[in-house]
Short mmCIF file of C-alpha atoms and ligand atoms in Angstrom, two decimals:
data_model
loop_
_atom_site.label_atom_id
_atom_site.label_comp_id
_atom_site.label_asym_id
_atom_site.label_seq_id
_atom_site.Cartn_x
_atom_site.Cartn_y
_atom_site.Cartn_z
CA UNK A 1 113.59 106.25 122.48
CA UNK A 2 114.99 106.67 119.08
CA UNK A 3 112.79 108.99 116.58
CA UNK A 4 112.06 108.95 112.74
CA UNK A 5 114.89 110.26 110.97
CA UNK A 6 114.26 113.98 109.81
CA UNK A 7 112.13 114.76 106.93
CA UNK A 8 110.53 111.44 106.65
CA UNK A 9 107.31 110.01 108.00
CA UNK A 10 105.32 107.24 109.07
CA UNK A 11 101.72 106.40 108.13
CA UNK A 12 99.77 104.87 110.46
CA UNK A 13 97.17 102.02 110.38
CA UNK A 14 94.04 104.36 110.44
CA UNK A 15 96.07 106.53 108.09
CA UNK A 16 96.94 103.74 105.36
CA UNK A 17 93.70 103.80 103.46
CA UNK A 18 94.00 107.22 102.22
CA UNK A 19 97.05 106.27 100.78
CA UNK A 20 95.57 102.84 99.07
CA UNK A 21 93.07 105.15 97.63
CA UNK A 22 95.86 107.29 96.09
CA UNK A 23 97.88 104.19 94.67
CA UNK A 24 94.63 102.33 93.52
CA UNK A 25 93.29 105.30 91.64
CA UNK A 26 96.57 105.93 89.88
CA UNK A 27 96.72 102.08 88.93
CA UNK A 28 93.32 102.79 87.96
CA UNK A 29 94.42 105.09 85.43
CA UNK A 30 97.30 103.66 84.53
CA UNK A 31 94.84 101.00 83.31
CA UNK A 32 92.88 103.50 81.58
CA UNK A 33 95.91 104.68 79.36
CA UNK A 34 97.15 101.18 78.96
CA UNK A 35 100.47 101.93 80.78
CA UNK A 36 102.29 99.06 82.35
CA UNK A 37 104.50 99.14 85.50
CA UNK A 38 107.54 98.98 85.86
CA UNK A 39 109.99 98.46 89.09
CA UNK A 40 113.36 99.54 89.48
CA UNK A 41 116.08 99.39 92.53
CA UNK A 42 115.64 101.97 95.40
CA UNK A 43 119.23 102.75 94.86
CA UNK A 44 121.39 103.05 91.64
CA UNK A 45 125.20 103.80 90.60
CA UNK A 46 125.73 107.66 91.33
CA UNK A 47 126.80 108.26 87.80
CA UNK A 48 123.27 107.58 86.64
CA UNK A 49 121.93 110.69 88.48
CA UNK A 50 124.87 112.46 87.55
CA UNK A 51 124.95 111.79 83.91
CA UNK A 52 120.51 111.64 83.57
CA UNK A 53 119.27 114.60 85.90
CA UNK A 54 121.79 116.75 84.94
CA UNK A 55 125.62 118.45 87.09
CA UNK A 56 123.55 122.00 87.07
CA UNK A 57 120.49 120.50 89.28
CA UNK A 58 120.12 121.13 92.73
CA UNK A 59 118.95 117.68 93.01
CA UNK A 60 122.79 116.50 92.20
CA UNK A 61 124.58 119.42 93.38
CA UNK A 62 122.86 119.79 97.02
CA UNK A 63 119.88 117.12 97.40
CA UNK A 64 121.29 113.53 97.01
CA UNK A 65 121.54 110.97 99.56
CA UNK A 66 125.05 109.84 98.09
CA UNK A 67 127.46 107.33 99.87
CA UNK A 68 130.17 104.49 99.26
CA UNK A 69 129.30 100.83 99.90
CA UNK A 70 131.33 98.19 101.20
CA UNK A 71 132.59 97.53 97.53
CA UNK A 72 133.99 100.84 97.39
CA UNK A 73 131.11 101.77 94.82
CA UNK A 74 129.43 104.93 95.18
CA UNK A 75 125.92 104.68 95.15
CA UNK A 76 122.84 107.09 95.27
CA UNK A 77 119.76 106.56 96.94
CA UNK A 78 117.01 107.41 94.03
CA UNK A 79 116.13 111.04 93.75
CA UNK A 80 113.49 110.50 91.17
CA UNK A 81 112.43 107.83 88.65
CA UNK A 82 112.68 108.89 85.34
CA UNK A 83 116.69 108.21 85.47
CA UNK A 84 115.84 104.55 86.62
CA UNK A 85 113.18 103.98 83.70
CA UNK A 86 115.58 105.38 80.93
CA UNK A 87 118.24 102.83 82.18
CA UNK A 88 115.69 100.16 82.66
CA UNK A 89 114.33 101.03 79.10
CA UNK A 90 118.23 100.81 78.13
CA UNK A 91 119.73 97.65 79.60
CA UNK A 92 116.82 95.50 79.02
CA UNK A 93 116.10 96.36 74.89
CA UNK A 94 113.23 97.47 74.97
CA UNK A 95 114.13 100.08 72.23
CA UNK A 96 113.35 96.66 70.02
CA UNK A 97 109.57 96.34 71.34
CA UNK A 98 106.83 97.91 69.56
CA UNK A 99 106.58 101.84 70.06
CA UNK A 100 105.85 103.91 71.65
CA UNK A 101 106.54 101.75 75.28
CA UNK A 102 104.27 103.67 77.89
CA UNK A 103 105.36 102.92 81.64
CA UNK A 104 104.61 104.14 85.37
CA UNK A 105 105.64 104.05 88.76
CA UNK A 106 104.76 104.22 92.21
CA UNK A 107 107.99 105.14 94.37
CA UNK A 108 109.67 106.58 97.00
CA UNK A 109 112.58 109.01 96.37
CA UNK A 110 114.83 110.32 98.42
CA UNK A 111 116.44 114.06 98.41
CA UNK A 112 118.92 115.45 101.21
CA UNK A 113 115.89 119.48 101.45
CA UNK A 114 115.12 121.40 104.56
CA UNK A 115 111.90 119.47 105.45
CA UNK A 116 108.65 122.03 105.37
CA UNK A 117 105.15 121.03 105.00
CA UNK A 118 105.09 119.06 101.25
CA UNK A 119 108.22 118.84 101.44
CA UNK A 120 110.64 115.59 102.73
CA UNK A 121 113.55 113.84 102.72
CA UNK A 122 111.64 110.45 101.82
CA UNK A 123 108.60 111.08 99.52
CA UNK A 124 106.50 109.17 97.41
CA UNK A 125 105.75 109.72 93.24
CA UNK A 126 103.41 108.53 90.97
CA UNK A 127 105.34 108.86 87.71
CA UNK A 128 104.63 107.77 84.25
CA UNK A 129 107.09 107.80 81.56
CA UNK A 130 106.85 106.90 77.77
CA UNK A 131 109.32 106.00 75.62
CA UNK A 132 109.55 106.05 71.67
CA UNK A 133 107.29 108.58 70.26
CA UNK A 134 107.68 112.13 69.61
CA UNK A 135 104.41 113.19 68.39
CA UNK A 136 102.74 116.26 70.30
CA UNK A 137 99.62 113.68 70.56
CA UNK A 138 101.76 111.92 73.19
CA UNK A 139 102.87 115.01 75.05
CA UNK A 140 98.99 115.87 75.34
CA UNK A 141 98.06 111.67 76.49
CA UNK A 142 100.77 112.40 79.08
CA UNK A 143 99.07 115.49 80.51
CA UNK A 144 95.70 114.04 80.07
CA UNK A 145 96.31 111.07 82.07
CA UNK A 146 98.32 113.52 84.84
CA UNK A 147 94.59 115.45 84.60
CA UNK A 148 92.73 112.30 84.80
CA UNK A 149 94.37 111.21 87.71
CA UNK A 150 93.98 114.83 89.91
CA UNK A 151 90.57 114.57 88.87
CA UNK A 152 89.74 111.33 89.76
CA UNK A 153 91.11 112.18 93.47
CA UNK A 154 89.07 115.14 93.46
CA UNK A 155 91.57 118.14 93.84
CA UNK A 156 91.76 121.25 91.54
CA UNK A 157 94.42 122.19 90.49
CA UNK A 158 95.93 124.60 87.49
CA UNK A 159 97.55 123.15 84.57
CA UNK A 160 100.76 125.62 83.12
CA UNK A 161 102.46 124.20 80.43
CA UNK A 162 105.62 125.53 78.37
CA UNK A 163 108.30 124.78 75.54
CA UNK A 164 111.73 124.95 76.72
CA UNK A 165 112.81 124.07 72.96
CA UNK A 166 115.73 121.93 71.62
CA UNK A 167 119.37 121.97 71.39
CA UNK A 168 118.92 124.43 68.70
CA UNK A 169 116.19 126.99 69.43
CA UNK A 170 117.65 126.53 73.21
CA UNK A 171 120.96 127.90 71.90
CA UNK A 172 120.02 130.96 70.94
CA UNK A 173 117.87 131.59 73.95
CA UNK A 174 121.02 130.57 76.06
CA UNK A 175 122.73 133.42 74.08
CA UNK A 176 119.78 135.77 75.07
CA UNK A 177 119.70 134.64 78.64
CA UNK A 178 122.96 135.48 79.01
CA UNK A 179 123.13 138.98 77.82
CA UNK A 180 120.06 139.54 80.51
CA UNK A 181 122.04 138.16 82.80
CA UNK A 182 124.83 139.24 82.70
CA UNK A 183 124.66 143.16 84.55
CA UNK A 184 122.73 141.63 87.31
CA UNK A 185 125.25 138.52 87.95
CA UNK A 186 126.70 140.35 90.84
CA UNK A 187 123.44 140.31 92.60
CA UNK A 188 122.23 136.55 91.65
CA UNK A 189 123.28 133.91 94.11
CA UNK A 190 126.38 131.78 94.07
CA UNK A 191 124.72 128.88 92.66
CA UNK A 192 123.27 130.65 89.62
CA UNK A 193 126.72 132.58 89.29
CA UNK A 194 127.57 129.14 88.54
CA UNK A 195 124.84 128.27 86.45
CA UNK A 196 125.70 131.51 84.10
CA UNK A 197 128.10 129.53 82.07
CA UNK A 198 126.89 125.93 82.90
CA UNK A 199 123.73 126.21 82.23
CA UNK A 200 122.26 129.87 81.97
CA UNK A 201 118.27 128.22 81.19
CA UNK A 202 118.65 126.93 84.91
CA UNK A 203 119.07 129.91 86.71
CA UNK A 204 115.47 130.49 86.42
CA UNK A 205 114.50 127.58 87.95
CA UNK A 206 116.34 129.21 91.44
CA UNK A 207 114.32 129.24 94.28
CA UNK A 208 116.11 132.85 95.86
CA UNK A 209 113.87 135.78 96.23
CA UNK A 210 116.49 137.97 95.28
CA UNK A 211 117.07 135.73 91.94
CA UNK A 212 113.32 135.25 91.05
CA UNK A 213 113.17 138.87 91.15
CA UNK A 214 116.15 139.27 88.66
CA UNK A 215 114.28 136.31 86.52
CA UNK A 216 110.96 138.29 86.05
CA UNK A 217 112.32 140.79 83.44
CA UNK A 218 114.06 137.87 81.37
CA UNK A 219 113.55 136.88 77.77
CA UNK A 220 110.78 134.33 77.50
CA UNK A 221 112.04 131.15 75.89
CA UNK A 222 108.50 131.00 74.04
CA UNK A 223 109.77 133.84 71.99
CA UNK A 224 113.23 131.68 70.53
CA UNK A 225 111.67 128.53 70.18
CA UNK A 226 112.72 127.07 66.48
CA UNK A 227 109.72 126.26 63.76
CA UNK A 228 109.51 122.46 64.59
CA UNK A 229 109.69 123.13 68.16
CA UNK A 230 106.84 126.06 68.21
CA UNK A 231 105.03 123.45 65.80
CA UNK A 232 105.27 120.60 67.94
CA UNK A 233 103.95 123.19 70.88
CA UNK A 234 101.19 124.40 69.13
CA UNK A 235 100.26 120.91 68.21
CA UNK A 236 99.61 120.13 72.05
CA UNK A 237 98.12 123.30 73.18
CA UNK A 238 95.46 122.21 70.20
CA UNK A 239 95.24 119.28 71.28
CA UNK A 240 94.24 119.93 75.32
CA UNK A 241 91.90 123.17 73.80
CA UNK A 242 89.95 120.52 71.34
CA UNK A 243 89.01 118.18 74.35
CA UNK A 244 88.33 121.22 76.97
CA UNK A 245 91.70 120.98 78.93
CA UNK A 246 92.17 124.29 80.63
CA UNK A 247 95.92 125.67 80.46
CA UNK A 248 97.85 128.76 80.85
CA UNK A 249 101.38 129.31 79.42
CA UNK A 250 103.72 130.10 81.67
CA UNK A 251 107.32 130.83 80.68
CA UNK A 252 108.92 130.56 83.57
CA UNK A 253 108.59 126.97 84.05
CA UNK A 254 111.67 125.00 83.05
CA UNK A 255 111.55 122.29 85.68
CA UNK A 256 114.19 121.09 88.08
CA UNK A 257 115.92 118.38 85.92
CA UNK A 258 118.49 118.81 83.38
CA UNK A 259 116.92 116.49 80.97
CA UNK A 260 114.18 118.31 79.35
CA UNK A 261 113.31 119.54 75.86
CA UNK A 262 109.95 121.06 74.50
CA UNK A 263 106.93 120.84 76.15
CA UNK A 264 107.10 120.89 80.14
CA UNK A 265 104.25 121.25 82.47
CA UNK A 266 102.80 121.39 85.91
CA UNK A 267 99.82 121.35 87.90
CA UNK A 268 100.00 123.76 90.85
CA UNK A 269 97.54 124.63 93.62
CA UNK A 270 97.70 127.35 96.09
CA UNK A 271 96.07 125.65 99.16
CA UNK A 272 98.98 124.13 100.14
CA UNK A 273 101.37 126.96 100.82
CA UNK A 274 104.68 127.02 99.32
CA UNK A 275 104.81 123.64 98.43
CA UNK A 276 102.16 124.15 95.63
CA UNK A 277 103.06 121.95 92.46
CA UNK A 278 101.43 118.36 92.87
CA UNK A 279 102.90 117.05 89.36
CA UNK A 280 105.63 118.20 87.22
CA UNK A 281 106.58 116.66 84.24
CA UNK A 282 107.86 116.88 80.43
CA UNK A 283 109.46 115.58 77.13
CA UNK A 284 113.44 114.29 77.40
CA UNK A 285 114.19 113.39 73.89
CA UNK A 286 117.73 113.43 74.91
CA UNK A 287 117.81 111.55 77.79
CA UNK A 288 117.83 108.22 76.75
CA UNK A 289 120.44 108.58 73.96
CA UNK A 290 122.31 110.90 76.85
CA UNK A 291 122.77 107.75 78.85
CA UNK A 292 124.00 105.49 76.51
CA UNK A 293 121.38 104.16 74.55
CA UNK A 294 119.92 104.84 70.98
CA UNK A 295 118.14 107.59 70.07
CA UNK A 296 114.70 107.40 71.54
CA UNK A 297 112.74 110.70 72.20
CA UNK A 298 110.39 109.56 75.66
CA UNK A 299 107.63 112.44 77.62
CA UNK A 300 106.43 111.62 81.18
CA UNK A 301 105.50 113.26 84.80
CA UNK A 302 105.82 112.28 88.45
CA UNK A 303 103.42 113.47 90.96
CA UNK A 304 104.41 114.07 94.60
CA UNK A 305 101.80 111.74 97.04
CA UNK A 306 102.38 113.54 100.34
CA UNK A 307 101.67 116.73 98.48
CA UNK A 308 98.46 115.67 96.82
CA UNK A 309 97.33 114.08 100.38
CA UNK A 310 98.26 117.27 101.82
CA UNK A 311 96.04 118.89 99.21
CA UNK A 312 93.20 116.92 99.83
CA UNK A 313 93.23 117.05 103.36
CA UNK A 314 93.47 121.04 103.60
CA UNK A 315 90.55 120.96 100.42
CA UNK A 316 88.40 118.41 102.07
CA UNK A 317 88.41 116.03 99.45
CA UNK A 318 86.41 112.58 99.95
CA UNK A 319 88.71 109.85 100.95
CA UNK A 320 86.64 105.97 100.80
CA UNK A 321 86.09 104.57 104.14
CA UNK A 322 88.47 103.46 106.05
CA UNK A 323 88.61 99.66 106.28
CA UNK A 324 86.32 97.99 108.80
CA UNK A 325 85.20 94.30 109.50
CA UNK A 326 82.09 93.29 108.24
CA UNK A 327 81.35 91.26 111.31
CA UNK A 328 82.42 91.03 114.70
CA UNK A 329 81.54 87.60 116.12
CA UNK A 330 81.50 87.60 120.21
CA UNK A 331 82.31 84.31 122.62
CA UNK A 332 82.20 84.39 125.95
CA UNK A 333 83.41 81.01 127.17
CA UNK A 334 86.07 78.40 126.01
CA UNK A 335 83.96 77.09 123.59
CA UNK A 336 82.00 79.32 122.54
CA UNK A 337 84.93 81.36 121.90
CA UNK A 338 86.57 78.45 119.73
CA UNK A 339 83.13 78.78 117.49
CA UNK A 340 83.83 82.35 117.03
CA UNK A 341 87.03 81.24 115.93
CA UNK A 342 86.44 78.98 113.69
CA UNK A 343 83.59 80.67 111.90
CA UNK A 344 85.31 84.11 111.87
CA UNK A 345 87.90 81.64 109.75
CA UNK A 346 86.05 80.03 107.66
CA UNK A 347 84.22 83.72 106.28
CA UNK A 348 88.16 85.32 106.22
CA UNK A 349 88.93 82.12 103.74
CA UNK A 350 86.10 83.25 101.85
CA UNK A 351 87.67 86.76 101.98
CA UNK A 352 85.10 88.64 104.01
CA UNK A 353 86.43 90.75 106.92
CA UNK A 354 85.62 89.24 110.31
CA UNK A 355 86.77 90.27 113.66
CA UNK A 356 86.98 88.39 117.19
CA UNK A 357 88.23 88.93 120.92
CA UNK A 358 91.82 88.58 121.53
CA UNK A 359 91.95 89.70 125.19
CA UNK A 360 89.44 87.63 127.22
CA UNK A 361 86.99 90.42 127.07
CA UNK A 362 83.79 90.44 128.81
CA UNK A 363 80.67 90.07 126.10
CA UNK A 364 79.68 94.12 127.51
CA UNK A 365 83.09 95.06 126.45
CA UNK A 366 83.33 93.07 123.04
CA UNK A 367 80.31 95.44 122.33
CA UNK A 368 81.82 98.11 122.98
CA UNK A 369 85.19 96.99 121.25
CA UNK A 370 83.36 95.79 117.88
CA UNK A 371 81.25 99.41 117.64
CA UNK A 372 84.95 101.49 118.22
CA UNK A 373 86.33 98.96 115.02
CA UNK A 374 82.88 99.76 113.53
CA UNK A 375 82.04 96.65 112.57
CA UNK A 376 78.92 96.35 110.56
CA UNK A 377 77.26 93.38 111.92
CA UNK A 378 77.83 91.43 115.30
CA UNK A 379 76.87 88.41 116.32
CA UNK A 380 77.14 86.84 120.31
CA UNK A 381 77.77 82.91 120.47
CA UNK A 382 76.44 81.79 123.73
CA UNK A 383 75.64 78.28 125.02
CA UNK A 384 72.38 78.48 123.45
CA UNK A 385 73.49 79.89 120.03
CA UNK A 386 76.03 76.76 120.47
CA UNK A 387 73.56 74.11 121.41
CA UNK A 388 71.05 75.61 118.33
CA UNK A 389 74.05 75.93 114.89
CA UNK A 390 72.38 79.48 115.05
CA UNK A 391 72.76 82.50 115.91
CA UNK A 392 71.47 86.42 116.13
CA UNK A 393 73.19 88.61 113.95
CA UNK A 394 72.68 92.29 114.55
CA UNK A 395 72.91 94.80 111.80
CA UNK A 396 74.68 97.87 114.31
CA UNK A 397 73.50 100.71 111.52
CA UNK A 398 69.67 100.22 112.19
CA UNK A 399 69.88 97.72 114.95
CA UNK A 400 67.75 94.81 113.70
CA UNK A 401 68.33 90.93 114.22
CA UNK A 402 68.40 88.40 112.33
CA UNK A 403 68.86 84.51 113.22
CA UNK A 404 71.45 82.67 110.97
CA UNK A 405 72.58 79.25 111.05
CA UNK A 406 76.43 79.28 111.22
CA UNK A 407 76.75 77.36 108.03
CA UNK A 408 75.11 80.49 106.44
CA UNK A 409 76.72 83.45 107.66
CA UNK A 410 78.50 83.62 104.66
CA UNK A 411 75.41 83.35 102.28
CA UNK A 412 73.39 85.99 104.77
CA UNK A 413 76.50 88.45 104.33
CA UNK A 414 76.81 88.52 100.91
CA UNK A 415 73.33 89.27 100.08
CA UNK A 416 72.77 92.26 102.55
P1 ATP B 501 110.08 121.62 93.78
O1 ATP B 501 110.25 122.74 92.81
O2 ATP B 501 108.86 121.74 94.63
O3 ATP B 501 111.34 121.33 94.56
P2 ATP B 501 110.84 119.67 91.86
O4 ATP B 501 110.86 120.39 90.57
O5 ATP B 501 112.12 119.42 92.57
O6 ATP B 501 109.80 120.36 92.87
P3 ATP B 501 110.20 117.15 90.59
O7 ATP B 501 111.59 116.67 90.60
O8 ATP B 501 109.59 117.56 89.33
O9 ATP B 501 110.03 118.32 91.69
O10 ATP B 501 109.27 116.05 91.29
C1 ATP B 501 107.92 115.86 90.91
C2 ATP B 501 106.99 116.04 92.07
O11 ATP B 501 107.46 115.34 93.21
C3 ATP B 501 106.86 117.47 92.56
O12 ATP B 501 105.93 118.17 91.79
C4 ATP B 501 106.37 117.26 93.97
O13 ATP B 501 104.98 117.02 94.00
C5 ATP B 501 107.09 116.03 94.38
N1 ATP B 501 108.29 116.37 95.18
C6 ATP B 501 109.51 116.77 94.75
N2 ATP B 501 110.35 116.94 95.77
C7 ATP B 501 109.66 116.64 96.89
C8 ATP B 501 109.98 116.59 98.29
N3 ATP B 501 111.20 116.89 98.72
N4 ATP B 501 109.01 116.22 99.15
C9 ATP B 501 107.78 115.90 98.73
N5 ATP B 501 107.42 115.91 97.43
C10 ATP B 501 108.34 116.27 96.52
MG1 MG B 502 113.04 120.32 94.21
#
């Protein structure tokens, strides 16, 4: 037998729903925030990742799922999906459509991690991104519809939101970082040994103990951050106090992508171990302009799905039902079987979910079979029920019958 490759999963047919409910209620409030989708290849030119999350990111330095095609091309499997929108936003013009252009995203992304518990090779993100505005009221819409959305699938969670500044303010922080840094660099890891002249606001993004330890006693970033960016932060935080959103600021946070500027946020939740951010996001004002295009400042998020189910399963959180027929409709001969047929058709056609034998089963065990598929309502077609265009339809919550004529199943259906 040949096995799922590692870190990835399957989800089953009695699984499925759960995750319809998680892609139809962030569609739902998509809607809501009038954000349209967009689609973009499962795998793009390397260069791409390279050049939009960033050389100093362990997602391009350790995590991609890199390789050559045929064409001698070198091509990445997608990591994430904010890279993809900016070039999407790029090569089609949208930069000439009305502002600001407000997208999102349901996709699977692909990073080369040690598999754990919310945590894959293959995973699944609900991102939006929006392009062309750089007012602090569309940092706090982002976050807002992020909250929506974790509220709407009932799981708590903790907002923490920071400023990680702009070229300028960042700077001067870098300068600070560094000369924290700097006596402890023999004890940091290799990686952020690296990072120390790359990219010094990275290293406290590593995941070491040893390192986070080191990173506790650093300069907060809050304290450097340059009048328009510390106005542009206070703006939000205003903005999520005024309308009751619950935050704390946490300084630490600087998010695993190279492309961020000011505000940057997640929500976290510690029922699900480790593993405990469920949505991450931020602004990129340079991204877009960083990969070739014009200069268009853009804010967005991407929340991990097997993460959030994991969340709501270990929290208990109500999923909908999971899909049954509405009626099972029993034969037990040649023809009476063909009548099942064809009236189990003609109700599908009209889009309601019926359900018949497909293995010769005895009427006893089509019983049995329609209560384990829980159908709602089951009907036997006998000889009688043929010879009459009618037939008993029994309701299998309270156990009552009804007769029906065939020709108005249908109409009997819809009005219970
Ligand atoms: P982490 O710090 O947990 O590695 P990250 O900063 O790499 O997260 P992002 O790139 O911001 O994560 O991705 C956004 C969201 O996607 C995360 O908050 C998480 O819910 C989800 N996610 C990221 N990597 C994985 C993964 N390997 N498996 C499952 N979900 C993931
Ligand atoms: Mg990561």
């Amino acid at each position: 037998m040949i096995n799922i490759p590692k870190g990835t999963k399957d989800v089953l047919p009695n699984q499925s729903y759960k995750w319809q409910y998680v892609e139809n209620t962030a569609r739902e409030v998509a809607r809501a925030f009038n954000l349209s989708e967009i689609r973009t290849p499962t795998f793009e030119y390397t260069e791409l990742f390279q050049r939009g999350v960033g050389e100093t990111t362990d997602v391009v330095n350790k995590e991609m799922y890199t390789f050559e095609d045929k064409g001698g091309r070198s091509i990445t499997l997608k990591p994430e999906g904010t890279a993809g929108a900016a070039r999407l936003f790029i090569e089609n013009g949208l930069a000439s459509s009305p502002m600001p252009v407000k997208t999102f995203y349901i996709t699977p992304a692909f990073r080369y991690e040690r598999p754990q518990a919310g945590r894959l090779r293959e995973f699944h993100q609900f991102g939006i991104e929006v392009f062309g505005s750089s007012a602090f009221q569309t940092d706090a819409e982002v976050i807002f519809a992020a909250s929506a959305f974790l509220d709407k699938l009932g799981v708590k969670t903790k907002l923490e939101i920071n400023s990680i500044g702009c070229k300028v303010c960042r700077a001067e922080y870098n300068k600070a970082l560094k000369e924290y840094f700097k006596p402890h660099l023999a004890d940091m890891c290799e990686t952020c040994r690296t990072r120390f002249d790359k990219n010094p606001l990275r290293m406290l993004d590593c995941k070491e103990e040893g390192c986070k330890k080191i990173n506790a006693g650093a300069p907060d970033i809050t304290d450097y951050l340059c009048g328009e960016c510390s106005q542009h932060f206070e703006g939000v935080k205003s903005l999520l106090s005024a309308q009751g959103l619950e935050f704390t600021i946490n300084p630490r946070i600087v998010r695993g992508l190279d492309y961020y500027s000011k505000t940057v946020f997640e929500f976290v939740s510690d029922a699900i171990g480790a593993q405990g951010t469920v949505c991450g996001g931020g602004r990129y004002d340079g991204l877009v302009e960083q990969l070739g295009g014009q200069t268009v400042p853009a804010i967005g998020f991407a929340a991990g799905i097997e993460r959030l189910l994991l969340l709501m399963e270990n929290t208990g959180a109500k999923f909908p039902e999971e899909q049954k027929p509405r009626i099972y409709i029993a034969g037990m001969d040649v023809e009476t079987r063909a009548k099942a047929f064809e009236i189990a058709t003609a109700l599908r056609l009209k889009g309601i979910s019926a359900e018949i034998d497909h293995l010769n089963r005895s009427v006893k065990a089509q019983f049995k079979y329609a209560d384990k598929l829980g159908a709602q309502y089951v009907a036997v077609i006998g000889g009688n029920e043929l010879a009459n265009g009618e037939v008993n339809i029994k309701n299998m919550t309270d156990g009552t019958q009804t007769a029906v004529k065939f020709n108005e199943i249908e109409t009997y259906l819809n009005k219970q």
